[in-house]
Short mmCIF file of C-alpha atoms in Angstrom, two decimals:
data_model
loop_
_atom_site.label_atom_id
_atom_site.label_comp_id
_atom_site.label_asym_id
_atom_site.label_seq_id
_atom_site.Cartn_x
_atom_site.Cartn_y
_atom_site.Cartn_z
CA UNK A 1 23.14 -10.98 -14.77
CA UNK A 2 19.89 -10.41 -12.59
CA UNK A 3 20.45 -12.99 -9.05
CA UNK A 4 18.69 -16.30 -8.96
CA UNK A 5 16.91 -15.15 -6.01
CA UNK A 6 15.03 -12.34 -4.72
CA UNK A 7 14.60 -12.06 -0.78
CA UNK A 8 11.71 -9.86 0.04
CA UNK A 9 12.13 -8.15 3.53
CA UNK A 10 9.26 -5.87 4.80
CA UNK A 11 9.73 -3.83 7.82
CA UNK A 12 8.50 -0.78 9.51
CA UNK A 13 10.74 1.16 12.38
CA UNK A 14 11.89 -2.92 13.48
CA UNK A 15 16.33 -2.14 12.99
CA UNK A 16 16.86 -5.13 15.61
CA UNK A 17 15.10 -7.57 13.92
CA UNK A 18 15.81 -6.02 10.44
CA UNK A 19 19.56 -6.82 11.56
CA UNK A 20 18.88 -10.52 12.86
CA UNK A 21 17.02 -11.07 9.46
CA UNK A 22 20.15 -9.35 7.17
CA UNK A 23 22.29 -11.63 9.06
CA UNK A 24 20.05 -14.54 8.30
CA UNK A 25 20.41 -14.45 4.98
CA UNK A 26 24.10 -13.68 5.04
CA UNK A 27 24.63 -17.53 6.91
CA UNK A 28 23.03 -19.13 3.63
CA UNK A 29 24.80 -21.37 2.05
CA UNK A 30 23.28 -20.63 -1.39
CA UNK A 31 24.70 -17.42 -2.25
CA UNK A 32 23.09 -16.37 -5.70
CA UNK A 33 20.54 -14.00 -4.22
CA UNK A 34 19.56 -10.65 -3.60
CA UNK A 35 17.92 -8.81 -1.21
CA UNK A 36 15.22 -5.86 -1.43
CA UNK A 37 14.43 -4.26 2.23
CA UNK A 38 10.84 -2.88 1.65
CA UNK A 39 10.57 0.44 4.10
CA UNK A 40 6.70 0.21 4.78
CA UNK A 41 6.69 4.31 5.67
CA UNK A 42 8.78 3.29 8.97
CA UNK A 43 12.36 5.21 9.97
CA UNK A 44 14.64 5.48 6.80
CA UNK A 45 17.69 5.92 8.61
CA UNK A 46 17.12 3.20 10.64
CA UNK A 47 16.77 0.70 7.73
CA UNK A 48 20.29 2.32 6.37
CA UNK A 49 22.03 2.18 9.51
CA UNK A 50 20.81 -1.74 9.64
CA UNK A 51 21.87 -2.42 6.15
CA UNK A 52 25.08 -0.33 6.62
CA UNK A 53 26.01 -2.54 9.73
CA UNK A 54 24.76 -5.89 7.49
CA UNK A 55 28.33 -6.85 6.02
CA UNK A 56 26.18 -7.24 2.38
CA UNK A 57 25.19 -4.12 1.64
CA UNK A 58 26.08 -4.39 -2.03
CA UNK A 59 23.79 -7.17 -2.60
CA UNK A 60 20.35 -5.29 -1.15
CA UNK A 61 18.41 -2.65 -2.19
CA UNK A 62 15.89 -0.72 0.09
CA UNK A 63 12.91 0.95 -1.23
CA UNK A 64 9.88 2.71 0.03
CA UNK A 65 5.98 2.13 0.36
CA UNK A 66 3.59 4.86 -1.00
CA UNK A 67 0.97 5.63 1.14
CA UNK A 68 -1.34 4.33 1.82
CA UNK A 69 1.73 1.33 2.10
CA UNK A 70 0.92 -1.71 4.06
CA UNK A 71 2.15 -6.04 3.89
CA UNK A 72 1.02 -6.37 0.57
CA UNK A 73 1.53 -3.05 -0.91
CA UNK A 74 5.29 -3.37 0.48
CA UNK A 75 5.59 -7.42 -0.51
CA UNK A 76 4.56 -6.18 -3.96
CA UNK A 77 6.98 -3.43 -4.79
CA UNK A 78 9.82 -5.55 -3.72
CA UNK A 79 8.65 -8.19 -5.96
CA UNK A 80 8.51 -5.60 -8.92
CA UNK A 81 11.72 -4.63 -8.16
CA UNK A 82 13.45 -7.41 -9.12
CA UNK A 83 14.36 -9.41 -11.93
CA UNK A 84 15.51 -12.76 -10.26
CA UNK A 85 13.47 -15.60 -11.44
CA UNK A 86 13.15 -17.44 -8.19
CA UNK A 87 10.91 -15.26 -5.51
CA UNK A 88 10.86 -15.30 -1.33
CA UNK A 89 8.90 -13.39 1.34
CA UNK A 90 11.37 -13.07 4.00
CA UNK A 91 9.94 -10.61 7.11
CA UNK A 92 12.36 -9.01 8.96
CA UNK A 93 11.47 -11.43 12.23
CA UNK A 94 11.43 -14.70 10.64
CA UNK A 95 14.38 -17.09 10.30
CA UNK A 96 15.80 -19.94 8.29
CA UNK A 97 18.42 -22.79 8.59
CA UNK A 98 21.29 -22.49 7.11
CA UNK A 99 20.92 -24.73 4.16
CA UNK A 100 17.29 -23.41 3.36
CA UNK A 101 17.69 -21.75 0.28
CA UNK A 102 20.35 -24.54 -0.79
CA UNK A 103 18.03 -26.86 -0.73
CA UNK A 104 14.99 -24.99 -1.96
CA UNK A 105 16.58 -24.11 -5.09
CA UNK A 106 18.25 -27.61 -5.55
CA UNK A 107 15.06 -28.77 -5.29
CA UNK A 108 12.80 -26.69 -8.34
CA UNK A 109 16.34 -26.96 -9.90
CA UNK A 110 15.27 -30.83 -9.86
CA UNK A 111 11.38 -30.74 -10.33
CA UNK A 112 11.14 -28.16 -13.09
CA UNK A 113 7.38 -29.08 -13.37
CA UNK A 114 7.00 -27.46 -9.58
CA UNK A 115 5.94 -23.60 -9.48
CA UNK A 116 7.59 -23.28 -6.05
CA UNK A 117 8.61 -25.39 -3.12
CA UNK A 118 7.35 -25.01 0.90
CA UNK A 119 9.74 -26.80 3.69
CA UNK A 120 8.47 -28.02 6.98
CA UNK A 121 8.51 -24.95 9.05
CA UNK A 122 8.74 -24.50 13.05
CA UNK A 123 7.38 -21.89 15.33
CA UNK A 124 9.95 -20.03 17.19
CA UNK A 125 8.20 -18.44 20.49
CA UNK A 126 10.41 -15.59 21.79
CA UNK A 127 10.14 -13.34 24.80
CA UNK A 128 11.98 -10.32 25.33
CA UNK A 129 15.10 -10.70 27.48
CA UNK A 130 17.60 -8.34 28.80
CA UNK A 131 20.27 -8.68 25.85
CA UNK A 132 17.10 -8.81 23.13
CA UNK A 133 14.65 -11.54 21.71
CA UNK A 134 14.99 -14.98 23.61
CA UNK A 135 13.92 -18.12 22.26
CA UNK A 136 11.55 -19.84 24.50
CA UNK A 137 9.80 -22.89 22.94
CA UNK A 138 9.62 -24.13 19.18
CA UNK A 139 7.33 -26.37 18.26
CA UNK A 140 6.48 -27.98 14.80
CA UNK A 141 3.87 -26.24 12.62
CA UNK A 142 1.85 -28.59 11.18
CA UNK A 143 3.45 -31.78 12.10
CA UNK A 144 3.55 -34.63 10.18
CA UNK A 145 2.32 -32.44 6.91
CA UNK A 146 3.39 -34.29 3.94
CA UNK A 147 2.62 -31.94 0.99
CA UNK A 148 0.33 -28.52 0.43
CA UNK A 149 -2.48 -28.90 -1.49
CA UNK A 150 -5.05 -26.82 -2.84
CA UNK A 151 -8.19 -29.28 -0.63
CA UNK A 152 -5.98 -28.92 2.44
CA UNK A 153 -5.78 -24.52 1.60
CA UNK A 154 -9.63 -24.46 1.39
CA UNK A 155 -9.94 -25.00 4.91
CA UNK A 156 -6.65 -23.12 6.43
CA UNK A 157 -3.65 -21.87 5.53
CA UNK A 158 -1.06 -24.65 6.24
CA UNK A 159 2.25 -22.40 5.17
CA UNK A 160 3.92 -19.27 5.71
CA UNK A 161 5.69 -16.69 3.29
CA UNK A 162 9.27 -17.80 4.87
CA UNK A 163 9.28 -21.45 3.89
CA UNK A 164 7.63 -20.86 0.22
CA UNK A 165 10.41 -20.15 -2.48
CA UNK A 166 8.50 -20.05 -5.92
CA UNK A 167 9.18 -19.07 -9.46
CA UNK A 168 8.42 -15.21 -10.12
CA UNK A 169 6.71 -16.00 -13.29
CA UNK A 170 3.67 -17.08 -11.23
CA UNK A 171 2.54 -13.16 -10.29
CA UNK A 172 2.54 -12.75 -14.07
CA UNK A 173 0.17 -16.12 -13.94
CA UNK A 174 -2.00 -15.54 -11.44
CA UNK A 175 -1.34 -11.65 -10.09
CA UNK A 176 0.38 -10.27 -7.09
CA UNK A 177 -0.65 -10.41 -3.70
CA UNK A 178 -4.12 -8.53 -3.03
CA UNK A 179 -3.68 -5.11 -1.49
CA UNK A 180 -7.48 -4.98 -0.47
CA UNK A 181 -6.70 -7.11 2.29
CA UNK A 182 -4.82 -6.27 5.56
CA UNK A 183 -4.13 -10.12 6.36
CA UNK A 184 -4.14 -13.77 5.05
CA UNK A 185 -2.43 -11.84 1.74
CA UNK A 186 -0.18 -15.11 1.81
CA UNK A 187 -3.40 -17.55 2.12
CA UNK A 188 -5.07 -15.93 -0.83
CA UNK A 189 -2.19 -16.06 -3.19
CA UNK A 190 -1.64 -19.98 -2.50
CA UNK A 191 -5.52 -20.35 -3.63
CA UNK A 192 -4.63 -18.47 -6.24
CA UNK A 193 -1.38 -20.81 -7.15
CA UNK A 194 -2.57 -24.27 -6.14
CA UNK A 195 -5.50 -24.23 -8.26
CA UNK A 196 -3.40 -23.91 -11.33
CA UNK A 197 0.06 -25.07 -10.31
CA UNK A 198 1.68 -27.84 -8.06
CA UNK A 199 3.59 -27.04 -5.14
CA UNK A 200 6.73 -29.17 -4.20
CA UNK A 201 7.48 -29.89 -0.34
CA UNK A 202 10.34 -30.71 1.40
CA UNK A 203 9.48 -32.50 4.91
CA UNK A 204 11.46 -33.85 7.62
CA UNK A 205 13.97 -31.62 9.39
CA UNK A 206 12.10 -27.57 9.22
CA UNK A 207 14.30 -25.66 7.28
CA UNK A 208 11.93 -22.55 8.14
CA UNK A 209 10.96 -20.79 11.74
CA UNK A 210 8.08 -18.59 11.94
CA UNK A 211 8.92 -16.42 15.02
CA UNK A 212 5.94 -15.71 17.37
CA UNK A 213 5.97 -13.59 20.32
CA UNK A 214 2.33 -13.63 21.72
CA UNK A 215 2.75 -10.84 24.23
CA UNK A 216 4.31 -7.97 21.89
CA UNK A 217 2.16 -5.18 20.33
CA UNK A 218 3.37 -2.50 18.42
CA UNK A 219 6.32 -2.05 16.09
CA UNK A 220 7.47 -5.67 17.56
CA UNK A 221 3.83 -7.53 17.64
CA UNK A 222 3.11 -10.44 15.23
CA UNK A 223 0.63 -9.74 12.40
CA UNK A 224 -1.19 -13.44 13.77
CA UNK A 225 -1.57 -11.55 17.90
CA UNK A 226 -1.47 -8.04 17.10
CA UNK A 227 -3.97 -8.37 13.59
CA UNK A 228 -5.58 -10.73 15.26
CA UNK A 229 -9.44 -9.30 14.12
CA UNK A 230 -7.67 -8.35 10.93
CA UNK A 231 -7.29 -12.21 9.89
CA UNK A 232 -10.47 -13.16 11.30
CA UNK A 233 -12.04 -10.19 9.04
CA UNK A 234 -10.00 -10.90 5.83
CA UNK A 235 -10.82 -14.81 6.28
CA UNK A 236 -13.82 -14.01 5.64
CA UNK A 237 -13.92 -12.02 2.91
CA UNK A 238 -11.86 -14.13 1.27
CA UNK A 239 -14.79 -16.65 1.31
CA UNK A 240 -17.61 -14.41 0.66
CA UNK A 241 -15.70 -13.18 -2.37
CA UNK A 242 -15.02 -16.13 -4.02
CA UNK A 243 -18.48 -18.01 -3.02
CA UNK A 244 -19.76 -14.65 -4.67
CA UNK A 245 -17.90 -15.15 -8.14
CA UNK A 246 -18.91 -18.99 -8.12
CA UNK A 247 -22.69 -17.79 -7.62
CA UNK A 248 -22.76 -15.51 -10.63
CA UNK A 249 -21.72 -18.64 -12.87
CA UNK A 250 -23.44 -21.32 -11.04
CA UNK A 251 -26.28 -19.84 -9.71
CA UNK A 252 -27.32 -19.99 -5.25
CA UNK A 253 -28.67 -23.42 -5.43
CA UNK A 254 -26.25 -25.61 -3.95
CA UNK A 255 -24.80 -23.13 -1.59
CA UNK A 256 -28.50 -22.24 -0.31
CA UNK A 257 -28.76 -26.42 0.14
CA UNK A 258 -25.46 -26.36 1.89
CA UNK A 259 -26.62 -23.16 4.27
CA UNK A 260 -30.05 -25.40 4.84
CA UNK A 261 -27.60 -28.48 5.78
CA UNK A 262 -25.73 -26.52 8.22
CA UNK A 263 -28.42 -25.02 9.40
CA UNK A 264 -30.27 -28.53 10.30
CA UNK A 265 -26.63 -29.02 11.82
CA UNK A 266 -26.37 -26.64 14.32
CA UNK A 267 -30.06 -27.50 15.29
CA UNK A 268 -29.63 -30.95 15.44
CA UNK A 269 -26.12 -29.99 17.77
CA UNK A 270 -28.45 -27.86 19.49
CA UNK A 271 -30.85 -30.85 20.52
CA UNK A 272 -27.97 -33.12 21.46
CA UNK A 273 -26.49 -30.29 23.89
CA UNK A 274 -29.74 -30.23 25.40
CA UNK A 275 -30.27 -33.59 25.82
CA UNK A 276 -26.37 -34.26 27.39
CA UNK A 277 -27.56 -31.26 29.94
CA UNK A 278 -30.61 -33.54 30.96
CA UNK A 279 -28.54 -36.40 31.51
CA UNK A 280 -26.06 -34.96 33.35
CA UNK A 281 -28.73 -33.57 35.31
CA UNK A 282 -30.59 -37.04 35.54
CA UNK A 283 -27.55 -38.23 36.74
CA UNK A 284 -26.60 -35.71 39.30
CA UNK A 285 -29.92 -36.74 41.08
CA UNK A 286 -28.94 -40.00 40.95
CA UNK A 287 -25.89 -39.69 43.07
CA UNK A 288 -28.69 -38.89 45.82
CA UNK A 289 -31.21 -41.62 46.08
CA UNK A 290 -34.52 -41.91 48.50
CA UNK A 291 -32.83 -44.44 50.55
CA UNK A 292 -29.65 -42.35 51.32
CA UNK A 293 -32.26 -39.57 52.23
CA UNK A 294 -34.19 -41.90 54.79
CA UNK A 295 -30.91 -43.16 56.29
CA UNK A 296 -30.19 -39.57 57.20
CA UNK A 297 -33.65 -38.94 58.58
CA UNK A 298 -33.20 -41.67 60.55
CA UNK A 299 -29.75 -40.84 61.63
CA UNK A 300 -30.73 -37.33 62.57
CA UNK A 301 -34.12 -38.83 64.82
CA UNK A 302 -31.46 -41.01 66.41
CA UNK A 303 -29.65 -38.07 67.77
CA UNK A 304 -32.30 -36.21 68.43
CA UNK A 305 -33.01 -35.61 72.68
CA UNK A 306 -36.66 -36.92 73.75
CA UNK A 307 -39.88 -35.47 74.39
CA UNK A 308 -40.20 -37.47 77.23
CA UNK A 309 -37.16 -36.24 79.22
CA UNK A 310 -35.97 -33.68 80.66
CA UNK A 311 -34.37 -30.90 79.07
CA UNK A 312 -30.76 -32.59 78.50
CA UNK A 313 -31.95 -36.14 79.45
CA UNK A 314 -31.16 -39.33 77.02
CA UNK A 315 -34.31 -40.94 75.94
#
């Protein structure tokens, strides 16, 4: 019988934080799982020796990207790889508590109507230290966040791929991620999801912790510092695309009045900057009126030595 879960790791020549990540999901207290490594076209023998090392080597598989590989193209093969009906993007750098997957599954175990379930999720900042990776700060991600919906998703992504467990029947549903992009893969597929399906949410204590290390580039950068323009670029075509496919069956009038609206905007925001510069100009000059300008006049002919005398004399 297939495992209940399938844990998704991607890497590419990263065997530290391959290991931290094998180890991860060895400390789970839900047990029914499996795990596919995804080599994206990194070091094969490093992703062995990491696996060899793991202590669960008989429960993962590792398989390799095609070129041209990349996230999706490697989140995608693992998915296909596997016939588990429950589905998780775990990257090799990313952590969870203890009782995440417990708790995850308990929960769509319990809400049957739920395609998948997102926890509360931290950000782990990390800095490199002399014995490896240090934890420096964690802070909440989105605090106070109550549920994910698809009005919230329209304006950013409010999850990651480590806190979202889902059924695997929903990349038959709606597709698999979209290797066109290079980023925000994990933004586009919740559009894709919440606009058909409900998510489930677990809040409170974060079960999930998005590691971030702003200063690392290469092999150990984050995709959000090091694909920084990447996200920025995908964003938007993310947008354009789908304001594109509404077009064709609605026709350009109400985005062209929305353009027109935001264009009035900015002018109108353009006009009020102006106007604040004035003011604070107006009332720079009033810090400095005529009367504090004759008092120093006078104060400086007070001081002043007289005509009358001498060179040196007083007045």
């Amino acid at each position: 019988m297939p495992a209940r879960v399938a844990i998704v790791i991607r890497t590419k020549n990263r065997g530290e934080f391959l290991r931290r990540a094998l180890a991860d999901v060895a400390s789970q207290t839900f047990d029914d799982w499996e795990v596919i490594v995804v080599n994206d076209r990194g070091a094969r023998e490093a992703v062995e020796d990491a696996v060899a090392v793991s202590g669960i080597g008989n429960k993962v598989t590792i398989i390799d990207t095609h070129p041209p590989g990349g996230r999706c193209a490697a989140a995608n093969a693992g998915l296909r790889a596997s016939d588990a009906a429950l589905a998780v993007l775990h990257d090799d750098d990313d952590r969870w508590h203890p009782d995440f997957l417990q708790r995850a599954v308990a929960w769509l175990d319990e809400h049957p109507s739920d395609a998948g379930v997102m926890t509360a999720t931290a950000i782990v900042y990390e800095e490199r230290g002399a014995d490896g990776w240090v934890e420096t700060a964690r802070v909440p991600y989105w605090e106070g966040l109550r549920a994910i919906t698809y009005t919230d998703l329209l304006e950013i992504n409010r999850a990651v791929p480590i806190s979202f467990l889902y059924r695997r029947w929903l990349h038959d549903d709606v597709g698999f991620y979209d290797e066109s992009l290079d980023a925000v893969e994990d933004w586009e597929f919740y559009l894709r999801v919440t606009l058909r399906h409900h998510i489930g949410f677990i809040g409170g204590e974060p079960l999930a912790y998005w590691t971030q290390r702003p200063a690392a580039r290469g092999d150990d950068g984050n995709s959000m510092f090091a694909l920084a323009d990447q996200h920025e670029r995908d964003d938007v075509a993310v947008r354009d695309e789908a304001l594109r496919r509404w077009v064709e069956e609605n026709g350009a009038g109400l985005p062209l009045y929305i353009g027109l609206v935001e264009r009035r905007l900015r002018e109108d925001m353009r006009t009020m900057f102006d106007d604040l510069l004035r003011e604070q100009h107006r009332l720079h000059e009033a810090r400095h009126p005529i009367w504090s300008r004759l008092r120093r006049l006078r104060h400086r002919l007070r001081n002043a030595p007289s005509r009358a005398g001498g060179a040196g004399e007083p007045s």
